[in-house]
Amino acid sequence: LSFHARNIPTISLEAYLLRIHKYCPTTNEVFLSLLVYFDRMSKLAAQVMGKPFVIDSYNIHRLVIAGVTVASKFFSDVFYTNSRYAKVGGLPQTELNQLELQFLLLNDFRLMIPPQEMQRY
């Protein structure tokens, strides 16, 4: 899968999230929506492929930056360019563009989250 890195990134997930928040500030709703999207991806993978979508140290950083890119564009009127998200995320822009599309496909392009579902998370 395109989210799988060759090596585990040296930056911790917490530091990565703080970096994204520092250089691409966004709402808490964007970060919270990632949990919903990750759950949806897992369920869709189980239904379609019959096997779970595993989130691990090799793919979480790429999932997060792709998810923040997608969610920021969906939830916010003001968002950054893909080149900025890519730079902050430590990826080439072409790779982030590809990850963004994969993220949308793995969520079946369903980005709307009803308020009651968001409240559960």
N, CA, C and O atoms as a Tinker XYZ file with bonds, in Angstrom:
   484  protein
     1  N      0.846000   -1.184000    0.000000    73     2
     2  CA     0.000000    0.000000    0.000000    64     1     3
     3  C      0.887000    1.241000    0.000000    63     2     4     5
     4  O      1.986000    1.224000    0.555000    81     3
     5  N      0.422000    2.288000   -0.607000    73     3     6
     6  CA     1.238000    3.493000   -0.751000    64     5     7
     7  C      1.528000    4.203000    0.574000    63     6     8     9
     8  O      2.425000    5.045000    0.625000    81     7
     9  N      0.802000    3.890000    1.637000    73     7    10
    10  CA     1.056000    4.531000    2.926000    64     9    11
    11  C      2.225000    3.906000    3.671000    63    10    12    13
    12  O      2.763000    4.508000    4.601000    81    11
    13  N      2.619000    2.717000    3.277000    73    11    14
    14  CA     3.669000    1.989000    3.983000    64    13    15
    15  C      5.045000    2.570000    3.651000    63    14    16    17
    16  O      5.456000    2.594000    2.490000    81    15
    17  N      5.750000    3.039000    4.682000    73    15    18
    18  CA     7.090000    3.603000    4.508000    64    17    19
    19  C      8.132000    2.487000    4.540000    63    18    20    21
    20  O      7.887000    1.414000    5.091000    81    19
    21  N      9.286000    2.747000    3.948000    73    19    22
    22  CA    10.384000    1.765000    3.986000    64    21    23
    23  C     10.942000    1.623000    5.391000    63    22    24    25
    24  O     11.318000    0.532000    5.820000    81    23
    25  N     10.988000    2.744000    6.099000    73    23    26
    26  CA    11.523000    2.771000    7.470000    64    25    27
    27  C     10.540000    3.487000    8.376000    63    26    28    29
    28  O      9.726000    4.291000    7.923000    81    27
    29  N     10.627000    3.185000    9.651000    73    27    30
    30  CA     9.810000    3.906000   10.628000    64    29    31
    31  C     10.402000    5.304000   10.774000    63    30    32    33
    32  O     11.603000    5.441000   11.008000    81    31
    33  N      9.572000    6.353000   10.639000    73    31    34
    34  CA    10.089000    7.724000   10.790000    64    33    35
    35  C     10.723000    7.940000   12.159000    63    34    36    37
    36  O     10.283000    7.365000   13.154000    81    35
    37  N     11.746000    8.762000   12.199000    73    35    38
    38  CA    12.453000    9.016000   13.457000    64    37    39
    39  C     11.672000    9.969000   14.368000    63    38    40    41
    40  O     11.888000    9.970000   15.580000    81    39
    41  N     10.787000   10.762000   13.814000    73    39    42
    42  CA     9.989000   11.692000   14.617000    64    41    43
    43  C      8.828000   10.922000   15.252000    63    42    44    45
    44  O      8.159000   10.126000   14.592000    81    43
    45  N      8.605000   11.173000   16.530000    73    43    46
    46  CA     7.500000   10.500000   17.219000    64    45    47
    47  C      6.175000   11.011000   16.666000    63    46    48    49
    48  O      6.114000   12.089000   16.075000    81    47
    49  N      5.134000   10.242000   16.859000    73    47    50
    50  CA     3.820000   10.657000   16.371000    64    49    51
    51  C      3.376000   11.944000   17.063000    63    50    52    53
    52  O      2.813000   12.834000   16.425000    81    51
    53  N      3.627000   12.038000   18.357000    73    51    54
    54  CA     3.255000   13.249000   19.086000    64    53    55
    55  C      3.986000   14.473000   18.526000    63    54    56    57
    56  O      3.365000   15.514000   18.310000    81    55
    57  N      5.279000   14.360000   18.292000    73    55    58
    58  CA     6.049000   15.476000   17.734000    64    57    59
    59  C      5.575000   15.816000   16.322000    63    58    60    61
    60  O      5.558000   16.982000   15.930000    81    59
    61  N      5.196000   14.801000   15.573000    73    59    62
    62  CA     4.698000   15.004000   14.200000    64    61    63
    63  C      3.379000   15.774000   14.219000    63    62    64    65
    64  O      3.185000   16.706000   13.438000    81    63
    65  N      2.482000   15.381000   15.111000    73    63    66
    66  CA     1.200000   16.086000   15.236000    64    65    67
    67  C      1.416000   17.531000   15.679000    63    66    68    69
    68  O      0.765000   18.444000   15.171000    81    67
    69  N      2.329000   17.734000   16.625000    73    67    70
    70  CA     2.633000   19.098000   17.080000    64    69    71
    71  C      3.239000   19.932000   15.960000    63    70    72    73
    72  O      2.941000   21.120000   15.837000    81    71
    73  N      4.081000   19.320000   15.149000    73    71    74
    74  CA     4.677000   20.018000   13.996000    64    73    75
    75  C      3.591000   20.450000   13.006000    63    74    76    77
    76  O      3.583000   21.586000   12.531000    81    75
    77  N      2.685000   19.531000   12.706000    73    75    78
    78  CA     1.586000   19.857000   11.784000    64    77    79
    79  C      0.748000   20.989000   12.360000    63    78    80    81
    80  O      0.397000   21.934000   11.654000    81    79
    81  N      0.433000   20.887000   13.635000    73    79    82
    82  CA    -0.399000   21.921000   14.267000    64    81    83
    83  C      0.316000   23.279000   14.303000    63    82    84    85
    84  O     -0.327000   24.322000   14.184000    81    83
    85  N      1.628000   23.265000   14.466000    73    83    86
    86  CA     2.394000   24.512000   14.517000    64    85    87
    87  C      2.458000   25.199000   13.150000    63    86    88    89
    88  O      2.251000   26.409000   13.055000    81    87
    89  N      2.743000   24.429000   12.091000    73    87    90
    90  CA     2.975000   25.023000   10.776000    64    89    91
    91  C      1.752000   25.025000    9.866000    63    90    92    93
    92  O      1.746000   25.710000    8.843000    81    91
    93  N      0.726000   24.276000   10.222000    73    91    94
    94  CA    -0.536000   24.256000    9.475000    64    93    95
    95  C     -1.685000   24.248000   10.477000    63    94    96    97
    96  O     -2.447000   23.282000   10.533000    81    95
    97  N     -1.821000   25.309000   11.268000    73    95    98
    98  CA    -2.848000   25.316000   12.307000    64    97    99
    99  C     -4.238000   25.046000   11.707000    63    98   100   101
   100  O     -4.590000   25.537000   10.634000    81    99
   101  N     -4.998000   24.253000   12.444000    73    99   102
   102  CA    -6.349000   23.928000   12.018000    64   101   103
   103  C     -7.189000   23.665000   13.256000    63   102   104   105
   104  O     -6.704000   23.780000   14.382000    81   103
   105  N     -8.425000   23.318000   13.048000    73   103   106
   106  CA    -9.332000   23.109000   14.175000    64   105   107
   107  C     -9.159000   21.715000   14.774000    63   106   108   109
   108  O     -8.616000   20.812000   14.137000    81   107
   109  N     -9.630000   21.559000   16.008000    73   107   110
   110  CA    -9.627000   20.245000   16.652000    64   109   111
   111  C    -10.500000   19.260000   15.877000    63   110   112   113
   112  O    -10.248000   18.055000   15.875000    81   111
   113  N    -11.527000   19.793000   15.222000    73   111   114
   114  CA   -12.435000   18.960000   14.429000    64   113   115
   115  C    -11.674000   18.181000   13.349000    63   114   116   117
   116  O    -11.990000   17.025000   13.066000    81   115
   117  N    -10.682000   18.819000   12.762000    73   115   118
   118  CA    -9.879000   18.165000   11.726000    64   117   119
   119  C     -9.121000   16.986000   12.320000    63   118   120   121
   120  O     -9.120000   15.896000   11.748000    81   119
   121  N     -8.477000   17.195000   13.461000    73   119   122
   122  CA    -7.716000   16.113000   14.084000    64   121   123
   123  C     -8.632000   15.003000   14.596000    63   122   124   125
   124  O     -8.303000   13.824000   14.474000    81   123
   125  N     -9.767000   15.369000   15.160000    73   123   126
   126  CA   -10.726000   14.376000   15.648000    64   125   127
   127  C    -11.302000   13.561000   14.491000    63   126   128   129
   128  O    -11.532000   12.360000   14.632000    81   127
   129  N    -11.528000   14.192000   13.377000    73   127   130
   130  CA   -12.096000   13.488000   12.217000    64   129   131
   131  C    -11.177000   12.354000   11.740000    63   130   132   133
   132  O    -11.649000   11.380000   11.153000    81   131
   133  N     -9.875000   12.479000   11.988000    73   131   134
   134  CA    -8.954000   11.414000   11.588000    64   133   135
   135  C     -9.330000   10.084000   12.230000    63   134   136   137
   136  O     -9.237000    9.035000   11.592000    81   135
   137  N     -9.751000   10.124000   13.481000    73   135   138
   138  CA   -10.157000    8.887000   14.157000    64   137   139
   139  C    -11.352000    8.250000   13.459000    63   138   140   141
   140  O    -11.402000    7.034000   13.274000    81   139
   141  N    -12.307000    9.080000   13.077000    73   139   142
   142  CA   -13.485000    8.580000   12.362000    64   141   143
   143  C    -13.064000    7.981000   11.027000    63   142   144   145
   144  O    -13.492000    6.883000   10.670000    81   143
   145  N    -12.233000    8.698000   10.298000    73   143   146
   146  CA   -11.789000    8.217000    8.990000    64   145   147
   147  C    -10.986000    6.927000    9.099000    63   146   148   149
   148  O    -11.161000    6.015000    8.291000    81   147
   149  N    -10.110000    6.846000   10.091000    73   147   150
   150  CA    -9.323000    5.616000   10.273000    64   149   151
   151  C    -10.248000    4.423000   10.562000    63   150   152   153
   152  O    -10.033000    3.328000   10.041000    81   151
   153  N    -11.269000    4.638000   11.388000    73   151   154
   154  CA   -12.231000    3.562000   11.662000    64   153   155
   155  C    -12.982000    3.165000   10.391000    63   154   156   157
   156  O    -13.178000    1.981000   10.118000    81   155
   157  N    -13.391000    4.154000    9.631000    73   155   158
   158  CA   -14.102000    3.865000    8.376000    64   157   159
   159  C    -13.221000    3.085000    7.405000    63   158   160   161
   160  O    -13.686000    2.161000    6.738000    81   159
   161  N    -11.955000    3.461000    7.332000    73   159   162
   162  CA   -11.027000    2.771000    6.447000    64   161   163
   163  C    -10.888000    1.309000    6.867000    63   162   164   165
   164  O    -10.850000    0.414000    6.022000    81   163
   165  N    -10.814000    1.080000    8.148000    73   163   166
   166  CA   -10.682000   -0.284000    8.660000    64   165   167
   167  C    -11.914000   -1.119000    8.323000    63   166   168   169
   168  O    -11.796000   -2.268000    7.896000    81   167
   169  N    -13.089000   -0.540000    8.516000    73   167   170
   170  CA   -14.332000   -1.251000    8.231000    64   169   171
   171  C    -14.485000   -1.530000    6.745000    63   170   172   173
   172  O    -14.880000   -2.629000    6.356000    81   171
   173  N    -14.174000   -0.545000    5.913000    73   171   174
   174  CA   -14.301000   -0.723000    4.467000    64   173   175
   175  C    -13.322000   -1.783000    3.973000    63   174   176   177
   176  O    -13.677000   -2.610000    3.133000    81   175
   177  N    -12.113000   -1.767000    4.480000    73   175   178
   178  CA   -11.119000   -2.769000    4.075000    64   177   179
   179  C    -11.586000   -4.170000    4.459000    63   178   180   181
   180  O    -11.409000   -5.118000    3.693000    81   179
   181  N    -12.177000   -4.301000    5.632000    73   179   182
   182  CA   -12.666000   -5.604000    6.076000    64   181   183
   183  C    -13.808000   -6.092000    5.187000    63   182   184   185
   184  O    -13.892000   -7.280000    4.875000    81   183
   185  N    -14.684000   -5.175000    4.780000    73   183   186
   186  CA   -15.814000   -5.545000    3.920000    64   185   187
   187  C    -15.362000   -5.884000    2.508000    63   186   188   189
   188  O    -15.776000   -6.898000    1.946000    81   187
   189  N    -14.521000   -5.044000    1.940000    73   187   190
   190  CA   -14.130000   -5.183000    0.538000    64   189   191
   191  C    -13.063000   -6.252000    0.336000    63   190   192   193
   192  O    -13.180000   -7.092000   -0.556000    81   191
   193  N    -12.029000   -6.218000    1.161000    73   191   194
   194  CA   -10.895000   -7.124000    0.966000    64   193   195
   195  C    -10.926000   -8.336000    1.892000    63   194   196   197
   196  O    -10.163000   -9.285000    1.714000    81   195
   197  N    -11.809000   -8.293000    2.873000    73   195   198
   198  CA   -11.893000   -9.405000    3.804000    64   197   199
   199  C    -10.742000   -9.488000    4.783000    63   198   200   201
   200  O    -10.562000  -10.503000    5.457000    81   199
   201  N     -9.966000   -8.430000    4.863000    73   199   202
   202  CA    -8.864000   -8.401000    5.836000    64   201   203
   203  C     -8.765000   -6.994000    6.426000    63   202   204   205
   204  O     -9.185000   -6.023000    5.795000    81   203
   205  N     -8.221000   -6.886000    7.611000    73   203   206
   206  CA    -8.172000   -5.577000    8.274000    64   205   207
   207  C     -7.152000   -4.629000    7.639000    63   206   208   209
   208  O     -6.163000   -5.048000    7.039000    81   207
   209  N     -7.430000   -3.368000    7.795000    73   207   210
   210  CA    -6.484000   -2.327000    7.412000    64   209   211
   211  C     -5.668000   -2.027000    8.660000    63   210   212   213
   212  O     -6.189000   -1.468000    9.624000    81   211
   213  N     -4.414000   -2.388000    8.649000    73   211   214
   214  CA    -3.573000   -2.269000    9.832000    64   213   215
   215  C     -2.889000   -0.902000    9.851000    63   214   216   217
   216  O     -2.250000   -0.496000    8.881000    81   215
   217  N     -3.038000   -0.214000   10.962000    73   215   218
   218  CA    -2.344000    1.049000   11.176000    64   217   219
   219  C     -1.178000    0.750000   12.106000    63   218   220   221
   220  O     -1.360000    0.229000   13.206000    81   219
   221  N      0.035000    1.091000   11.642000    73   219   222
   222  CA     1.220000    0.780000   12.424000    64   221   223
   223  C      2.257000    1.894000   12.308000    63   222   224   225
   224  O      1.995000    2.945000   11.724000    81   223
   225  N      3.423000    1.650000   12.864000    73   223   226
   226  CA     4.494000    2.659000   12.873000    64   225   227
   227  C      5.008000    2.984000   11.477000    63   226   228   229
   228  O      5.601000    4.043000   11.270000    81   227
   229  N      4.793000    2.095000   10.525000    73   227   230
   230  CA     5.269000    2.315000    9.156000    64   229   231
   231  C      4.323000    3.192000    8.331000    63   230   232   233
   232  O      4.735000    3.762000    7.321000    81   231
   233  N      3.056000    3.303000    8.751000    73   231   234
   234  CA     2.124000    4.069000    7.914000    64   233   235
   235  C      1.395000    5.209000    8.620000    63   234   236   237
   236  O      0.764000    6.031000    7.955000    81   235
   237  N      1.465000    5.280000    9.944000    73   235   238
   238  CA     0.661000    6.269000   10.659000    64   237   239
   239  C      1.014000    7.715000   10.293000    63   238   240   241
   240  O      0.114000    8.547000   10.183000    81   239
   241  N      2.283000    8.032000   10.105000    73   239   242
   242  CA     2.664000    9.408000    9.783000    64   241   243
   243  C      2.077000    9.827000    8.429000    63   242   244   245
   244  O      1.572000   10.942000    8.289000    81   243
   245  N      2.142000    8.951000    7.457000    73   243   246
   246  CA     1.594000    9.256000    6.126000    64   245   247
   247  C      0.071000    9.330000    6.166000    63   246   248   249
   248  O     -0.532000   10.170000    5.498000    81   247
   249  N     -0.543000    8.455000    6.947000    73   247   250
   250  CA    -1.997000    8.521000    7.097000    64   249   251
   251  C     -2.418000    9.844000    7.735000    63   250   252   253
   252  O     -3.402000   10.459000    7.325000    81   251
   253  N     -1.668000   10.264000    8.729000    73   251   254
   254  CA    -2.001000   11.511000    9.429000    64   253   255
   255  C     -1.876000   12.717000    8.497000    63   254   256   257
   256  O     -2.797000   13.531000    8.437000    81   255
   257  N     -0.774000   12.854000    7.776000    73   255   258
   258  CA    -0.610000   14.042000    6.922000    64   257   259
   259  C     -1.610000   14.034000    5.774000    63   258   260   261
   260  O     -2.121000   15.087000    5.393000    81   259
   261  N     -1.895000   12.868000    5.221000    73   259   262
   262  CA    -2.907000   12.782000    4.163000    64   261   263
   263  C     -4.285000   13.105000    4.726000    63   262   264   265
   264  O     -5.073000   13.812000    4.098000    81   263
   265  N     -4.567000   12.579000    5.917000    73   263   266
   266  CA    -5.854000   12.837000    6.550000    64   265   267
   267  C     -6.052000   14.293000    6.922000    63   266   268   269
   268  O     -7.136000   14.844000    6.736000    81   267
   269  N     -5.016000   14.914000    7.444000    73   267   270
   270  CA    -5.105000   16.345000    7.782000    64   269   271
   271  C     -5.320000   17.168000    6.516000    63   270   272   273
   272  O     -6.099000   18.121000    6.524000    81   271
   273  N     -4.649000   16.816000    5.448000    73   271   274
   274  CA    -4.820000   17.522000    4.173000    64   273   275
   275  C     -6.260000   17.415000    3.696000    63   274   276   277
   276  O     -6.874000   18.419000    3.334000    81   275
   277  N     -6.795000   16.211000    3.696000    73   275   278
   278  CA    -8.166000   15.974000    3.231000    64   277   279
   279  C     -9.173000   16.658000    4.155000    63   278   280   281
   280  O    -10.050000   17.389000    3.695000    81   279
   281  N     -9.041000   16.416000    5.454000    73   279   282
   282  CA   -10.005000   16.954000    6.414000    64   281   283
   283  C     -9.978000   18.482000    6.462000    63   282   284   285
   284  O    -11.027000   19.111000    6.601000    81   283
   285  N     -8.802000   19.081000    6.349000    73   283   286
   286  CA    -8.711000   20.545000    6.353000    64   285   287
   287  C     -9.463000   21.135000    5.169000    63   286   288   289
   288  O    -10.153000   22.147000    5.296000    81   287
   289  N     -9.323000   20.502000    4.039000    73   287   290
   290  CA   -10.026000   20.990000    2.843000    64   289   291
   291  C    -11.534000   20.812000    2.975000    63   290   292   293
   292  O    -12.309000   21.622000    2.466000    81   291
   293  N    -11.944000   19.752000    3.660000    73   291   294
   294  CA   -13.374000   19.486000    3.804000    64   293   295
   295  C    -14.017000   20.364000    4.864000    63   294   296   297
   296  O    -15.093000   20.917000    4.635000    81   295
   297  N    -13.376000   20.504000    6.024000    73   295   298
   298  CA   -13.994000   21.188000    7.151000    64   297   299
   299  C    -13.719000   22.690000    7.210000    63   298   300   301
   300  O    -14.469000   23.427000    7.851000    81   299
   301  N    -12.664000   23.147000    6.557000    73   299   302
   302  CA   -12.261000   24.552000    6.705000    64   301   303
   303  C    -12.408000   25.322000    5.405000    63   302   304   305
   304  O    -12.149000   24.805000    4.319000    81   303
   305  N    -12.827000   26.560000    5.544000    73   303   306
   306  CA   -12.877000   27.442000    4.381000    64   305   307
   307  C    -11.477000   27.893000    3.995000    63   306   308   309
   308  O    -11.212000   28.200000    2.833000    81   307
   309  N    -10.592000   27.931000    4.969000    73   307   310
   310  CA    -9.217000   28.342000    4.734000    64   309   311
   311  C     -8.311000   27.160000    5.032000    63   310   312   313
   312  O     -8.341000   26.600000    6.128000    81   311
   313  N     -7.510000   26.789000    4.052000    73   311   314
   314  CA    -6.575000   25.690000    4.236000    64   313   315
   315  C     -5.323000   25.989000    3.440000    63   314   316   317
   316  O     -5.289000   26.942000    2.661000    81   315
   317  N     -4.299000   25.186000    3.630000    73   315   318
   318  CA    -3.008000   25.426000    2.989000    64   317   319
   319  C     -2.902000   24.646000    1.683000    63   318   320   321
   320  O     -3.738000   23.795000    1.378000    81   319
   321  N     -1.873000   24.951000    0.931000    73   319   322
   322  CA    -1.634000   24.239000   -0.322000    64   321   323
   323  C     -1.018000   22.870000   -0.028000    63   322   324   325
   324  O     -0.445000   22.647000    1.039000    81   323
   325  N     -1.146000   21.975000   -0.979000    73   323   326
   326  CA    -0.536000   20.655000   -0.808000    64   325   327
   327  C      0.976000   20.756000   -0.677000    63   326   328   329
   328  O      1.598000   19.941000    0.004000    81   327
   329  N      1.569000   21.751000   -1.326000    73   327   330
   330  CA     3.020000   21.890000   -1.209000    64   329   331
   331  C      3.416000   22.218000    0.231000    63   330   332   333
   332  O      4.459000   21.768000    0.705000    81   331
   333  N      2.596000   22.993000    0.922000    73   331   334
   334  CA     2.888000   23.309000    2.327000    64   333   335
   335  C      2.697000   22.081000    3.212000    63   334   336   337
   336  O      3.554000   21.776000    4.042000    81   335
   337  N      1.579000   21.374000    3.043000    73   335   338
   338  CA     1.354000   20.163000    3.829000    64   337   339
   339  C      2.484000   19.156000    3.581000    63   338   340   341
   340  O      2.955000   18.500000    4.511000    81   339
   341  N      2.908000   19.042000    2.336000    73   339   342
   342  CA     3.984000   18.100000    1.996000    64   341   343
   343  C      5.285000   18.494000    2.688000    63   342   344   345
   344  O      5.980000   17.645000    3.246000    81   343
   345  N      5.608000   19.778000    2.650000    73   343   346
   346  CA     6.842000   20.250000    3.279000    64   345   347
   347  C      6.801000   20.007000    4.786000    63   346   348   349
   348  O      7.772000   19.521000    5.366000    81   347
   349  N      5.697000   20.340000    5.409000    73   347   350
   350  CA     5.549000   20.137000    6.853000    64   349   351
   351  C      5.579000   18.648000    7.186000    63   350   352   353
   352  O      6.130000   18.244000    8.209000    81   351
   353  N      4.982000   17.838000    6.314000    73   351   354
   354  CA     4.930000   16.397000    6.543000    64   353   355
   355  C      6.187000   15.654000    6.154000    63   354   356   357
   356  O      6.331000   14.472000    6.466000    81   355
   357  N      7.105000   16.332000    5.475000    73   355   358
   358  CA     8.370000   15.708000    5.095000    64   357   359
   359  C      8.270000   14.778000    3.900000    63   358   360   361
   360  O      9.003000   13.794000    3.803000    81   359
   361  N      7.355000   15.096000    2.989000    73   359   362
   362  CA     7.145000   14.278000    1.788000    64   361   363
   363  C      7.258000   15.133000    0.538000    63   362   364   365
   364  O      7.045000   16.344000    0.599000    81   363
   365  N      7.591000   14.527000   -0.591000    73   363   366
   366  CA     7.485000   15.264000   -1.860000    64   365   367
   367  C      6.002000   15.536000   -2.141000    63   366   368   369
   368  O      5.143000   14.730000   -1.782000    81   367
   369  N      5.707000   16.654000   -2.772000    73   367   370
   370  CA     4.318000   17.013000   -3.043000    64   369   371
   371  C      3.616000   15.963000   -3.900000    63   370   372   373
   372  O      2.446000   15.660000   -3.666000    81   371
   373  N      4.308000   15.410000   -4.882000    73   371   374
   374  CA     3.683000   14.401000   -5.739000    64   373   375
   375  C      3.247000   13.187000   -4.923000    63   374   376   377
   376  O      2.210000   12.585000   -5.200000    81   375
   377  N      4.039000   12.833000   -3.923000    73   375   378
   378  CA     3.684000   11.697000   -3.065000    64   377   379
   379  C      2.474000   12.024000   -2.203000    63   378   380   381
   380  O      1.582000   11.190000   -2.041000    81   379
   381  N      2.436000   13.236000   -1.645000    73   379   382
   382  CA     1.274000   13.633000   -0.855000    64   381   383
   383  C      0.022000   13.651000   -1.723000    63   382   384   385
   384  O     -1.044000   13.230000   -1.276000    81   383
   385  N      0.138000   14.129000   -2.950000    73   383   386
   386  CA    -1.019000   14.145000   -3.855000    64   385   387
   387  C     -1.573000   12.732000   -4.034000    63   386   388   389
   388  O     -2.785000   12.519000   -4.015000    81   387
   389  N     -0.672000   11.780000   -4.208000    73   387   390
   390  CA    -1.068000   10.380000   -4.373000    64   389   391
   391  C     -1.706000    9.836000   -3.091000    63   390   392   393
   392  O     -2.715000    9.132000   -3.143000    81   391
   393  N     -1.115000   10.166000   -1.951000    73   391   394
   394  CA    -1.657000    9.716000   -0.671000    64   393   395
   395  C     -3.034000   10.319000   -0.405000    63   394   396   397
   396  O     -3.909000    9.660000    0.158000    81   395
   397  N     -3.219000   11.558000   -0.808000    73   395   398
   398  CA    -4.508000   12.222000   -0.634000    64   397   399
   399  C     -5.595000   11.466000   -1.404000    63   398   400   401
   400  O     -6.681000   11.228000   -0.876000    81   399
   401  N     -5.305000   11.097000   -2.627000    73   399   402
   402  CA    -6.264000   10.350000   -3.432000    64   401   403
   403  C     -6.529000    8.971000   -2.814000    63   402   404   405
   404  O     -7.679000    8.537000   -2.739000    81   403
   405  N     -5.482000    8.290000   -2.377000    73   403   406
   406  CA    -5.641000    6.981000   -1.738000    64   405   407
   407  C     -6.491000    7.092000   -0.468000    63   406   408   409
   408  O     -7.326000    6.230000   -0.195000    81   407
   409  N     -6.272000    8.149000    0.294000    73   407   410
   410  CA    -7.037000    8.366000    1.517000    64   409   411
   411  C     -8.516000    8.532000    1.186000    63   410   412   413
   412  O     -9.376000    7.965000    1.859000    81   411
   413  N     -8.806000    9.305000    0.157000    73   411   414
   414  CA   -10.197000    9.494000   -0.262000    64   413   415
   415  C    -10.817000    8.180000   -0.730000    63   414   416   417
   416  O    -11.960000    7.875000   -0.389000    81   415
   417  N    -10.073000    7.409000   -1.503000    73   415   418
   418  CA   -10.570000    6.116000   -1.979000    64   417   419
   419  C    -10.844000    5.167000   -0.817000    63   418   420   421
   420  O    -11.863000    4.478000   -0.803000    81   419
   421  N     -9.942000    5.130000    0.153000    73   419   422
   422  CA   -10.114000    4.239000    1.304000    64   421   423
   423  C    -11.271000    4.670000    2.209000    63   422   424   425
   424  O    -11.738000    3.894000    3.042000    81   423
   425  N    -11.723000    5.904000    2.039000    73   423   426
   426  CA   -12.901000    6.389000    2.765000    64   425   427
   427  C    -14.129000    6.450000    1.866000    63   426   428   429
   428  O    -15.160000    7.007000    2.241000    81   427
   429  N    -14.007000    5.871000    0.675000    73   427   430
   430  CA   -15.118000    5.841000   -0.281000    64   429   431
   431  C    -15.640000    7.256000   -0.562000    63   430   432   433
   432  O    -16.820000    7.440000   -0.860000    81   431
   433  N    -14.758000    8.244000   -0.465000    73   431   434
   434  CA   -15.060000    9.653000   -0.698000    64   433   435
   435  C    -16.152000   10.182000    0.246000    63   434   436   437
   436  O    -16.751000   11.223000   -0.024000    81   435
   437  N    -16.408000    9.475000    1.337000    73   435   438
   438  CA   -17.420000    9.909000    2.311000    64   437   439
   439  C    -16.710000   10.650000    3.444000    63   438   440   441
   440  O    -16.132000   10.026000    4.333000    81   439
   441  N    -16.756000   11.964000    3.406000    73   439   442
   442  CA   -16.044000   12.772000    4.396000    64   441   443
   443  C    -16.966000   13.400000    5.431000    63   442   444   445
   444  O    -16.511000   13.829000    6.492000    81   443
   445  N    -18.253000   13.456000    5.131000    73   443   446
   446  CA   -19.214000   14.042000    6.065000    64   445   447
   447  C    -19.294000   13.185000    7.322000    63   446   448   449
   448  O    -19.389000   11.960000    7.250000    81   447
   449  N    -19.255000   13.838000    8.456000    73   447   450
   450  CA   -19.377000   13.144000    9.741000    64   449   451
   451  C    -20.531000   13.804000   10.500000    63   450   452   453
   452  O    -20.443000   14.973000   10.874000    81   451
   453  N    -21.600000   13.058000   10.723000    73   451   454
   454  CA   -22.723000   13.635000   11.472000    64   453   455
   455  C    -22.274000   14.065000   12.874000    63   454   456   457
   456  O    -21.404000   13.430000   13.470000    81   455
   457  N    -22.862000   15.136000   13.394000    73   455   458
   458  CA   -22.456000   15.639000   14.726000    64   457   459
   459  C    -22.512000   14.569000   15.823000    63   458   460   461
   460  O    -21.634000   14.525000   16.685000    81   459
   461  N    -23.522000   13.720000   15.799000    73   459   462
   462  CA   -23.628000   12.695000   16.846000    64   461   463
   463  C    -22.487000   11.663000   16.729000    63   462   464   465
   464  O    -22.029000   11.137000   17.744000    81   463
   465  N    -22.035000   11.377000   15.518000    73   463   466
   466  CA   -20.903000   10.473000   15.359000    64   465   467
   467  C    -19.619000   11.127000   15.854000    63   466   468   469
   468  O    -18.795000   10.480000   16.499000    81   467
   469  N    -19.453000   12.406000   15.552000    73   467   470
   470  CA   -18.277000   13.144000   16.013000    64   469   471
   471  C    -18.273000   13.190000   17.546000    63   470   472   473
   472  O    -17.216000   13.065000   18.165000    81   471
   473  N    -19.431000   13.368000   18.149000    73   471   474
   474  CA   -19.537000   13.404000   19.617000    64   473   475
   475  C    -19.087000   12.090000   20.255000    63   474   476   477
   476  O    -18.479000   12.095000   21.325000    81   475
   477  N    -19.383000   10.965000   19.600000    73   475   478
   478  CA   -18.980000    9.656000   20.147000    64   477   479
   479  C    -17.461000    9.548000   20.234000    63   478   480   481
   480  O    -16.938000    8.893000   21.135000    81   479
   481  N    -16.758000   10.178000   19.316000    73   479   482
   482  CA   -15.292000   10.104000   19.308000    64   481   483
   483  C    -14.697000   11.107000   20.270000    63   482   484
   484  O    -13.476000   11.190000   20.398000    81   483
